[in-house]
C-alpha cells in the first residue's frame, strides 16, 4: 500500500512537471538555423553514437525539439535525450536522415528555426576514445589524467590518474591497430617509462627519449621520435605559445628483443625528423622532416615535409631511400587509414606544434591517386589537428579548438566509400553545458575497438616495476 | 540557581568564544578569506555540481565551496566561519552531554576541539569543507544519541548506516596544521587584496604605515605607483625596492609569486604573459580552479581581441554569484573600461624562449613608446641594478629618440652620473639635464659624496646601497 502511494506521489510530481513545461503555440517561423551548441546542424553521425545533447545559445524559457519521432520538451535551453529513446531513434534511422526541428520560447514568443538533419550512417565508429585531459598551456601540468570514454554512452573511466601516479605528467595513449589488447602510454618523471599493455599484462619499458610513436602492424616494432622540446612565447597575444625541437630523430624499437634499430637517414644531425608512423602493411615508415634552421629566430623557415622510408618487418631493417610525399607548408602528425587508402596529416604555416596555430588544418591525401583533399568542410578558423582513425577507416577523430581557440575538443568526421569527408561533430556529453565550464583540453584523442583491459591501479603497479632496458 | 548556572554559563562561554572568534578573524586576520575565495571556483550549474559527486564527502565539499564564494564580500568570511564554528561547538557540547559527560567537561572538550578547528583556519589552504565535514559528523552523532530505541540490533544497524551515510556525505574530517597565525602572509595578502579590489589609496596607506612591510607588499605599492605615473618619485622611498621585474616563473615558483607576476604583466600590457601566468595560477590552485584568474583570463583575451576566448571565461563567470554582474559589465562596457589597455597591446610578433621582463618591456615599448608603465618599470629596473649604461640606452631609445624626455628627478639624477662618468660635453649636459635644481644638487652631492643628507637621491643609492642580486 505504502509503495503504491509512493508511486502515485511520484507520478503526480512528474505529471505536474510535464504540465509545467510549456508547449509551442502561435509559433513564429525564423529563416535561420538554430544557434545550437555544440554545432550539430547537418552533421553525419554513426549509428552507435551517444545522444547528441545540445543547448540553444539564447535566453529561452523553454524548448521543444522534434527529432524524427522523438519529441522533447524542456524548461530552459537544454535538449537532453533519453538514451533509450535515442538508441531507438538512431537504429530506426540507420542509413537515413533524421529531421530535427527546434522551437524555443524566447521573451514570451515561440520561435521555430529552420530544420536541420542528422545523417545516420551504418558504418560504426570505434566505440572507445582515449585522450589526455590537461590545461591548454602544456608547458606545465598539475592533476593530469588519461581517460577512456565509451562514445556509445557517457561512461568514462581513467586509465592514468594523477592521484595514483604521484601527480606525474603523462603522455598519449596509443593503440596498435586500434586494438585495446596492445597499446602503450608514457608516464614521465623519475623512474617513469613507457607502460606497454599486452592483453592486460603491463610492463614498464625504458625506451630512451621516446616522444611520438606508432606500432607496426604485427605489434613487434614501434617507431618513435626523440626530441629536445623547447617552449617559446609569441609577443602577439593571439599566437600565444610556440613549441619547437632543438634536436629530433626517429628510431625503431624491437619490442621482442628489446633493441633499438638506428638509421643515419633517420637521425641526420642537420635535419629534424619527427612524427613517425608505420604504413598499415608495415612496409614503410612515414614521418616528417625539416632542414635545421637557427631557432627560435628563423622559426618561420622551419618547414617539415612528409616523407617515407622502407622498412622490412621480417628482418627488422630500415631501407636506404627516402621518398618525399608532400612538401608544401609544414606537415605534422601523418596518420594512414587502416585500409591504406588515405594519409591524413596537419599542415601549418611553419613549425612542429600545430596546437597553437590557428591556421593549422587537416589535409587528406589519397595514396593511390595522390589527390589531396583540403577538407574544407572539416577545418575551422582555429587549430584542427591530432587525429586518429577508426579501425574501419570510415571515421577519424581529431582535436579542434574551433569553439574558443583555447580548449581542444574531440570531433568525429565521416569519410564515405567515395572518400568524401562529411561535416564533423563534437563528442557528445551528458550535460550540454559541459564544454562551457570545462577547463581542460582533450589532448591526443585515439580511437579503440574496445575497452582497454587495465585500469589506473594496474598502471600504478606497473610503475613499481624495474624498466626493461633497450640496447 | 544551580540549574540556571548550568545553562547560562556555558551559553555565555560559547557566545564569548564566538565574539572573540569573529573579532579576531574580521579585524586581525581578514585577508586570508579573500585569498581562499579567489583560490576556488564555484558554479551554480548542474554538471559542475556533479563533479563533486566523484569522491566521498561531497556534501561537505559542496557546502564548503558554496559558502566560501561569499568570502568575496566584506564581513562574510568572519561571519560564516564564526557561525560554522559556533554551530560545531554547540553540537559537540550537546553530543558529549548526551554521551554522559557532565556539562562542564562537555563544554571544555567542545571548546578545545572548536578552537583547534579555528586554529586550522589560520592556514591559508585549510578549506571550510574540513570544518563542515566535522560538523556533519557531529550532527549525525547527535542524531543517533537522540534515538530512543534500546534494541541493540536497531542501534547497531543505525550506527553502521550512519557510518556509511557520514562517509558518503562528509568524508573524513580534515586535520589542519596547528600553528601561530601567519602574519607575514596576512600582511602580504592585505596589499594584494586591496590592490585587487581597486583600493589603491589603501594599498599605499597600508604599506607606508607598516614598519615590517614585506617585499610582496612593496611589489603592490610600486605597482600602484607605476600606474599612477609616480614610480620614479617613489622608487627610493624604501630601502629595498621590489619591482618584480627580476623574476622568472616556472612550475617550481610559489603560486603567489606567479599570481603577482600576472598582475605585473597585466599592468605592463603584455597579454601573452598575462595569460600564461593566469593559466599557471589556475593550474596550481585548489582543484585547478581560481576565480580571480578566470576573471583575468576574460579580461586579457578581451583586450587582445580574442572574443571567443574571452566569452569562454565570461560564460563561466555568468554562473558565479559574485562575478556575474562583472561579466555583464565587461560585455557591455569593456571597450570603454579597457580602452587604454587595448591601445597598448603589442602589435608586432616576435618569439622568445625567455620571460625576461626587460626583453618583454622592450617589445612593448617598441610597439608603443607611450606605455609609461612599461617605460618607468624598464628604467627603474636598470637603475636598481645600477646599470647606468643600460639605463642610458633605454632612455635614449624610448625617450630621447621620440623627443619625449621624461623629466623625473630620478632619471635626471641618473643621467648626471652617466654624463659625469663619460666626461660629457656641455652640449650633452644641456641636452639631457633640463632641471637646474637637479644639477645644483648634484654639485652639492659631489662635495659631500655619500652623505646621509642625500638619502633618497639616486646618487646616494648608487654609492651606498647594495643592488639586488639577479
PDB file of N, CA, C and O in Angstrom, chain B residues 8-55:
ATOM      1  N   UNK B   8      23.290  29.045  31.734  1.00  0.00           N
ATOM      2  CA  UNK B   8      23.750  30.390  31.359  1.00  0.00           C
ATOM      3  C   UNK B   8      25.258  30.438  31.156  1.00  0.00           C
ATOM      4  O   UNK B   8      25.740  30.991  30.166  1.00  0.00           O
ATOM      5  N   UNK B   9      26.009  29.837  32.047  1.00  0.00           N
ATOM      6  CA  UNK B   9      27.471  29.954  31.947  1.00  0.00           C
ATOM      7  C   UNK B   9      27.998  29.318  30.644  1.00  0.00           C
ATOM      8  O   UNK B   9      28.750  29.962  29.905  1.00  0.00           O
ATOM      9  N   UNK B  10      27.585  28.078  30.312  1.00  0.00           N
ATOM     10  CA  UNK B  10      28.084  27.522  29.046  1.00  0.00           C
ATOM     11  C   UNK B  10      27.645  28.350  27.835  1.00  0.00           C
ATOM     12  O   UNK B  10      28.443  28.599  26.932  1.00  0.00           O
ATOM     13  N   UNK B  11      26.385  28.811  27.862  1.00  0.00           N
ATOM     14  CA  UNK B  11      25.901  29.599  26.718  1.00  0.00           C
ATOM     15  C   UNK B  11      26.718  30.882  26.597  1.00  0.00           C
ATOM     16  O   UNK B  11      27.132  31.281  25.507  1.00  0.00           O
ATOM     17  N   UNK B  12      26.978  31.503  27.735  1.00  0.00           N
ATOM     18  CA  UNK B  12      27.768  32.738  27.714  1.00  0.00           C
ATOM     19  C   UNK B  12      29.188  32.447  27.245  1.00  0.00           C
ATOM     20  O   UNK B  12      29.755  33.202  26.441  1.00  0.00           O
ATOM     21  N   UNK B  13      29.737  31.351  27.717  1.00  0.00           N
ATOM     22  CA  UNK B  13      31.111  30.994  27.315  1.00  0.00           C
ATOM     23  C   UNK B  13      31.188  30.790  25.805  1.00  0.00           C
ATOM     24  O   UNK B  13      32.107  31.296  25.135  1.00  0.00           O
ATOM     25  N   UNK B  14      30.211  30.083  25.272  1.00  0.00           N
ATOM     26  CA  UNK B  14      30.215  29.844  23.810  1.00  0.00           C
ATOM     27  C   UNK B  14      30.011  31.164  23.064  1.00  0.00           C
ATOM     28  O   UNK B  14      30.676  31.426  22.056  1.00  0.00           O
ATOM     29  N   UNK B  15      29.113  31.986  23.580  1.00  0.00           N
ATOM     30  CA  UNK B  15      28.856  33.281  22.922  1.00  0.00           C
ATOM     31  C   UNK B  15      30.106  34.158  22.948  1.00  0.00           C
ATOM     32  O   UNK B  15      30.471  34.781  21.950  1.00  0.00           O
ATOM     33  N   UNK B  16      30.791  34.157  24.092  1.00  0.00           N
ATOM     34  CA  UNK B  16      32.026  34.958  24.187  1.00  0.00           C
ATOM     35  C   UNK B  16      33.093  34.418  23.243  1.00  0.00           C
ATOM     36  O   UNK B  16      33.825  35.165  22.588  1.00  0.00           O
ATOM     37  N   UNK B  17      33.126  33.088  23.200  1.00  0.00           N
ATOM     38  CA  UNK B  17      34.101  32.465  22.286  1.00  0.00           C
ATOM     39  C   UNK B  17      33.803  32.901  20.851  1.00  0.00           C
ATOM     40  O   UNK B  17      34.703  33.254  20.090  1.00  0.00           O
ATOM     41  N   UNK B  18      32.517  32.898  20.483  1.00  0.00           N
ATOM     42  CA  UNK B  18      32.110  33.266  19.116  1.00  0.00           C
ATOM     43  C   UNK B  18      32.468  34.719  18.828  1.00  0.00           C
ATOM     44  O   UNK B  18      32.964  35.048  17.749  1.00  0.00           O
ATOM     45  N   UNK B  19      32.245  35.594  19.813  1.00  0.00           N
ATOM     46  CA  UNK B  19      32.570  37.020  19.602  1.00  0.00           C
ATOM     47  C   UNK B  19      34.082  37.179  19.408  1.00  0.00           C
ATOM     48  O   UNK B  19      34.543  37.867  18.491  1.00  0.00           O
ATOM     49  N   UNK B  20      34.845  36.475  20.255  1.00  0.00           N
ATOM     50  CA  UNK B  20      36.311  36.564  20.136  1.00  0.00           C
ATOM     51  C   UNK B  20      36.758  36.060  18.768  1.00  0.00           C
ATOM     52  O   UNK B  20      37.626  36.658  18.114  1.00  0.00           O
ATOM     53  N   UNK B  21      36.146  34.977  18.353  1.00  0.00           N
ATOM     54  CA  UNK B  21      36.493  34.379  17.050  1.00  0.00           C
ATOM     55  C   UNK B  21      36.199  35.379  15.926  1.00  0.00           C
ATOM     56  O   UNK B  21      37.041  35.630  15.060  1.00  0.00           O
ATOM     57  N   UNK B  22      35.011  35.967  15.964  1.00  0.00           N
ATOM     58  CA  UNK B  22      34.624  36.915  14.918  1.00  0.00           C
ATOM     59  C   UNK B  22      35.564  38.118  14.901  1.00  0.00           C
ATOM     60  O   UNK B  22      36.047  38.534  13.852  1.00  0.00           O
ATOM     61  N   UNK B  23      35.810  38.654  16.096  1.00  0.00           N
ATOM     62  CA  UNK B  23      36.664  39.847  16.185  1.00  0.00           C
ATOM     63  C   UNK B  23      38.057  39.541  15.651  1.00  0.00           C
ATOM     64  O   UNK B  23      38.632  40.308  14.864  1.00  0.00           O
ATOM     65  N   UNK B  24      38.602  38.389  16.040  1.00  0.00           N
ATOM     66  CA  UNK B  24      39.945  38.051  15.575  1.00  0.00           C
ATOM     67  C   UNK B  24      39.983  37.938  14.046  1.00  0.00           C
ATOM     68  O   UNK B  24      40.804  38.574  13.383  1.00  0.00           O
ATOM     69  N   UNK B  25      39.080  37.133  13.494  1.00  0.00           N
ATOM     70  CA  UNK B  25      39.145  36.894  12.042  1.00  0.00           C
ATOM     71  C   UNK B  25      38.737  38.130  11.239  1.00  0.00           C
ATOM     72  O   UNK B  25      39.263  38.355  10.159  1.00  0.00           O
ATOM     73  N   UNK B  26      37.804  38.899  11.762  1.00  0.00           N
ATOM     74  CA  UNK B  26      37.351  40.050  10.987  1.00  0.00           C
ATOM     75  C   UNK B  26      38.339  41.219  11.081  1.00  0.00           C
ATOM     76  O   UNK B  26      38.621  41.868  10.086  1.00  0.00           O
ATOM     77  N   UNK B  27      38.897  41.446  12.258  1.00  0.00           N
ATOM     78  CA  UNK B  27      39.699  42.663  12.431  1.00  0.00           C
ATOM     79  C   UNK B  27      41.204  42.424  12.433  1.00  0.00           C
ATOM     80  O   UNK B  27      41.972  43.352  12.276  1.00  0.00           O
ATOM     81  N   UNK B  28      41.616  41.201  12.628  1.00  0.00           N
ATOM     82  CA  UNK B  28      43.065  40.955  12.649  1.00  0.00           C
ATOM     83  C   UNK B  28      43.530  40.001  11.542  1.00  0.00           C
ATOM     84  O   UNK B  28      44.707  39.924  11.262  1.00  0.00           O
ATOM     85  N   UNK B  29      42.579  39.271  10.965  1.00  0.00           N
ATOM     86  CA  UNK B  29      43.003  38.237  10.016  1.00  0.00           C
ATOM     87  C   UNK B  29      42.028  38.120   8.831  1.00  0.00           C
ATOM     88  O   UNK B  29      41.676  37.016   8.426  1.00  0.00           O
ATOM     89  N   UNK B  30      41.595  39.257   8.254  1.00  0.00           N
ATOM     90  CA  UNK B  30      40.513  39.157   7.259  1.00  0.00           C
ATOM     91  C   UNK B  30      40.960  38.754   5.850  1.00  0.00           C
ATOM     92  O   UNK B  30      40.163  38.237   5.080  1.00  0.00           O
ATOM     93  N   UNK B  31      42.224  39.004   5.532  1.00  0.00           N
ATOM     94  CA  UNK B  31      42.615  38.862   4.123  1.00  0.00           C
ATOM     95  C   UNK B  31      42.765  37.411   3.678  1.00  0.00           C
ATOM     96  O   UNK B  31      42.719  37.127   2.486  1.00  0.00           O
ATOM     97  N   UNK B  32      42.966  36.509   4.652  1.00  0.00           N
ATOM     98  CA  UNK B  32      43.016  35.099   4.282  1.00  0.00           C
ATOM     99  C   UNK B  32      41.707  34.647   3.625  1.00  0.00           C
ATOM    100  O   UNK B  32      41.713  33.796   2.763  1.00  0.00           O
ATOM    101  N   UNK B  33      40.607  35.240   4.057  1.00  0.00           N
ATOM    102  CA  UNK B  33      39.310  34.857   3.478  1.00  0.00           C
ATOM    103  C   UNK B  33      39.265  35.196   1.996  1.00  0.00           C
ATOM    104  O   UNK B  33      38.781  34.412   1.192  1.00  0.00           O
ATOM    105  N   UNK B  34      39.755  36.376   1.659  1.00  0.00           N
ATOM    106  CA  UNK B  34      39.723  36.774   0.252  1.00  0.00           C
ATOM    107  C   UNK B  34      40.577  35.836  -0.589  1.00  0.00           C
ATOM    108  O   UNK B  34      40.208  35.455  -1.696  1.00  0.00           O
ATOM    109  N   UNK B  35      41.725  35.473  -0.029  1.00  0.00           N
ATOM    110  CA  UNK B  35      42.591  34.554  -0.779  1.00  0.00           C
ATOM    111  C   UNK B  35      41.867  33.233  -1.035  1.00  0.00           C
ATOM    112  O   UNK B  35      41.900  32.697  -2.136  1.00  0.00           O
ATOM    113  N   UNK B  36      41.207  32.713   0.014  1.00  0.00           N
ATOM    114  CA  UNK B  36      40.510  31.429  -0.138  1.00  0.00           C
ATOM    115  C   UNK B  36      39.386  31.536  -1.176  1.00  0.00           C
ATOM    116  O   UNK B  36      39.162  30.618  -1.942  1.00  0.00           O
ATOM    117  N   UNK B  37      38.707  32.639  -1.159  1.00  0.00           N
ATOM    118  CA  UNK B  37      37.612  32.828  -2.120  1.00  0.00           C
ATOM    119  C   UNK B  37      38.154  32.861  -3.545  1.00  0.00           C
ATOM    120  O   UNK B  37      37.581  32.259  -4.445  1.00  0.00           O
ATOM    121  N   UNK B  38      39.268  33.565  -3.708  1.00  0.00           N
ATOM    122  CA  UNK B  38      39.826  33.701  -5.062  1.00  0.00           C
ATOM    123  C   UNK B  38      40.422  32.392  -5.565  1.00  0.00           C
ATOM    124  O   UNK B  38      40.507  32.158  -6.762  1.00  0.00           O
ATOM    125  N   UNK B  39      40.834  31.558  -4.632  1.00  0.00           N
ATOM    126  CA  UNK B  39      41.568  30.355  -4.993  1.00  0.00           C
ATOM    127  C   UNK B  39      40.649  29.171  -5.272  1.00  0.00           C
ATOM    128  O   UNK B  39      41.035  28.021  -5.126  1.00  0.00           O
ATOM    129  N   UNK B  40      39.419  29.430  -5.616  1.00  0.00           N
ATOM    130  CA  UNK B  40      38.497  28.355  -5.974  1.00  0.00           C
ATOM    131  C   UNK B  40      37.512  28.876  -7.017  1.00  0.00           C
ATOM    132  O   UNK B  40      37.572  30.056  -7.397  1.00  0.00           O
ATOM    133  N   UNK B  41      36.639  28.003  -7.468  1.00  0.00           N
ATOM    134  CA  UNK B  41      35.598  28.405  -8.416  1.00  0.00           C
ATOM    135  C   UNK B  41      34.360  27.594  -8.081  1.00  0.00           C
ATOM    136  O   UNK B  41      34.445  26.367  -7.963  1.00  0.00           O
ATOM    137  N   UNK B  42      33.257  28.279  -7.890  1.00  0.00           N
ATOM    138  CA  UNK B  42      32.008  27.559  -7.629  1.00  0.00           C
ATOM    139  C   UNK B  42      30.943  28.059  -8.594  1.00  0.00           C
ATOM    140  O   UNK B  42      30.658  29.251  -8.650  1.00  0.00           O
ATOM    141  N   UNK B  43      30.386  27.132  -9.380  1.00  0.00           N
ATOM    142  CA  UNK B  43      29.384  27.496 -10.373  1.00  0.00           C
ATOM    143  C   UNK B  43      28.041  26.875 -10.027  1.00  0.00           C
ATOM    144  O   UNK B  43      27.987  25.708  -9.638  1.00  0.00           O
ATOM    145  N   UNK B  44      27.001  27.655 -10.189  1.00  0.00           N
ATOM    146  CA  UNK B  44      25.654  27.114  -9.996  1.00  0.00           C
ATOM    147  C   UNK B  44      25.208  26.494 -11.319  1.00  0.00           C
ATOM    148  O   UNK B  44      24.496  27.098 -12.111  1.00  0.00           O
ATOM    149  N   UNK B  45      25.684  25.287 -11.544  1.00  0.00           N
ATOM    150  CA  UNK B  45      25.352  24.583 -12.783  1.00  0.00           C
ATOM    151  C   UNK B  45      25.322  23.098 -12.463  1.00  0.00           C
ATOM    152  O   UNK B  45      26.207  22.587 -11.754  1.00  0.00           O
ATOM    153  N   UNK B  46      24.322  22.414 -12.997  1.00  0.00           N
ATOM    154  CA  UNK B  46      24.123  21.003 -12.647  1.00  0.00           C
ATOM    155  C   UNK B  46      25.365  20.164 -12.945  1.00  0.00           C
ATOM    156  O   UNK B  46      25.803  19.361 -12.114  1.00  0.00           O
ATOM    157  N   UNK B  47      25.954  20.344 -14.132  1.00  0.00           N
ATOM    158  CA  UNK B  47      27.086  19.478 -14.458  1.00  0.00           C
ATOM    159  C   UNK B  47      28.336  19.843 -13.659  1.00  0.00           C
ATOM    160  O   UNK B  47      29.188  19.007 -13.397  1.00  0.00           O
ATOM    161  N   UNK B  48      28.414  21.113 -13.248  1.00  0.00           N
ATOM    162  CA  UNK B  48      29.551  21.496 -12.399  1.00  0.00           C
ATOM    163  C   UNK B  48      29.399  20.849 -11.018  1.00  0.00           C
ATOM    164  O   UNK B  48      30.339  20.284 -10.462  1.00  0.00           O
ATOM    165  N   UNK B  49      28.191  20.920 -10.483  1.00  0.00           N
ATOM    166  CA  UNK B  49      27.939  20.325  -9.166  1.00  0.00           C
ATOM    167  C   UNK B  49      28.163  18.811  -9.201  1.00  0.00           C
ATOM    168  O   UNK B  49      28.588  18.211  -8.221  1.00  0.00           O
ATOM    169  N   UNK B  50      27.900  18.243 -10.364  1.00  0.00           N
ATOM    170  CA  UNK B  50      28.064  16.791 -10.496  1.00  0.00           C
ATOM    171  C   UNK B  50      29.517  16.363 -10.255  1.00  0.00           C
ATOM    172  O   UNK B  50      29.769  15.254  -9.808  1.00  0.00           O
ATOM    173  N   UNK B  51      30.452  17.262 -10.543  1.00  0.00           N
ATOM    174  CA  UNK B  51      31.861  16.904 -10.362  1.00  0.00           C
ATOM    175  C   UNK B  51      32.177  16.639  -8.885  1.00  0.00           C
ATOM    176  O   UNK B  51      33.157  15.975  -8.568  1.00  0.00           O
ATOM    177  N   UNK B  52      31.352  17.158  -7.989  1.00  0.00           N
ATOM    178  CA  UNK B  52      31.587  16.950  -6.561  1.00  0.00           C
ATOM    179  C   UNK B  52      31.250  15.520  -6.127  1.00  0.00           C
ATOM    180  O   UNK B  52      31.698  15.071  -5.088  1.00  0.00           O
ATOM    181  N   UNK B  53      30.428  14.845  -6.933  1.00  0.00           N
ATOM    182  CA  UNK B  53      29.990  13.518  -6.518  1.00  0.00           C
ATOM    183  C   UNK B  53      31.044  12.441  -6.775  1.00  0.00           C
ATOM    184  O   UNK B  53      30.817  11.273  -6.483  1.00  0.00           O
ATOM    185  N   UNK B  54      32.166  12.825  -7.357  1.00  0.00           N
ATOM    186  CA  UNK B  54      33.207  11.848  -7.703  1.00  0.00           C
ATOM    187  C   UNK B  54      33.788  11.143  -6.476  1.00  0.00           C
ATOM    188  O   UNK B  54      34.136   9.984  -6.530  1.00  0.00           O
ATOM    189  N   UNK B  55      33.913  11.850  -5.377  1.00  0.00           N
ATOM    190  CA  UNK B  55      34.548  11.237  -4.212  1.00  0.00           C
ATOM    191  C   UNK B  55      33.659  11.306  -2.981  1.00  0.00           C
ATOM    192  O   UNK B  55      32.545  11.836  -3.032  1.00  0.00           O
TER     193      UNK B  55
END
